[in-house]
Steps between C-alpha positions, in 0.01 A plus 500: 500500500834349617790663624831421355696702752339308782559168348846587457564625852350190619729297288813672639389476859450122442840475358647708775335285767618185349855617458470588882390183605775326296752718658367442835522118449843520388592725804342233744670225327862657510486658843760313697440344847757604781745211605423304816774507767533282820768415746526106511820453685693687802773372718773677705756234631588733796153459641553133562608474860652176485788653292749603731669716444244666262750621242294430193320811419365388122134567443353274266177605310294388195232710312242390264426727206208399285389635170137459480468649135377232239677678206735766647866454606654686800851646481649569845748757569736410806278421789606658842400301799535652858432357823435680831458378854193690547192636316618854553813438270721692761771228474617311195620139539599404156477615142516301180465573124355234270642532141265603244306228301232414269166314593296345239117486465347333815815410655628466854841580587694429859761751552714527811840569671716477800611832612680555811271645786739736633236726659360215703472568870497135597427539891207744431349281249529197704339671781203619283458130382467379853237769560322402199531849321796462267343678178744558201440697160586411170484757216535443128567767247541470117404631162323288236430533119224273336560335160166491337495344139779686312554808739603575848361741737658759702643426841286484793605540852417211745539539889330240716572344833356321814542452876552149629548325819817297545641224729818294394391485130211547247419275234166539346359310200212761439732792589461823668337758258698828425264776416451879520239746485724721269518233225420711191639325195188577283506881485557508135250222426250662706533835322441332171199322649341836609564639140320199339210506753456878427525406135206254523286736708546787232417236232164375697411877560511578125331173398202572732463878384486389140 
């Protein structure tokens, strides 16, 4: 004799599993990818020893910011860029703030500035360059919100940076990648993923038992 209760439970478990798989698919498709950041240009006129006297302390830099998402826009808050004359970040050379902006799907943006490198110790840097050991540091800090379909996510903090060797100037087509081990913009989406996985596991267990 058939068991109506068992058939009903199996039907409910199948529905739960289907619902969970659908939710997981939506989560994977909506989860954003982090922007890619790179330093593609860096130049300090004061490091050009042909300039006498070296009165121009302007630092010229350019960043490339790339939104790798196919269907998600990125709203950037003001982007704070800081340069140091060593990886230890004990001494700031210059600071610049890029105004907030929006970046569309699969778009690249070149953003830069010309701050005054008032913190530059020219003689020390030139000596380091002659010894082949001049290493600067660039840090980028901002917050972003992702525009997904008809809604916008909460803000996610981004803090990335890179050490780089310098001479008179840097001009990279590929760029120096800015990264960080502490880059965590997916905390919310990760929590949602854990919930969905637990949901699926629970549904599978119940489906097997019935």
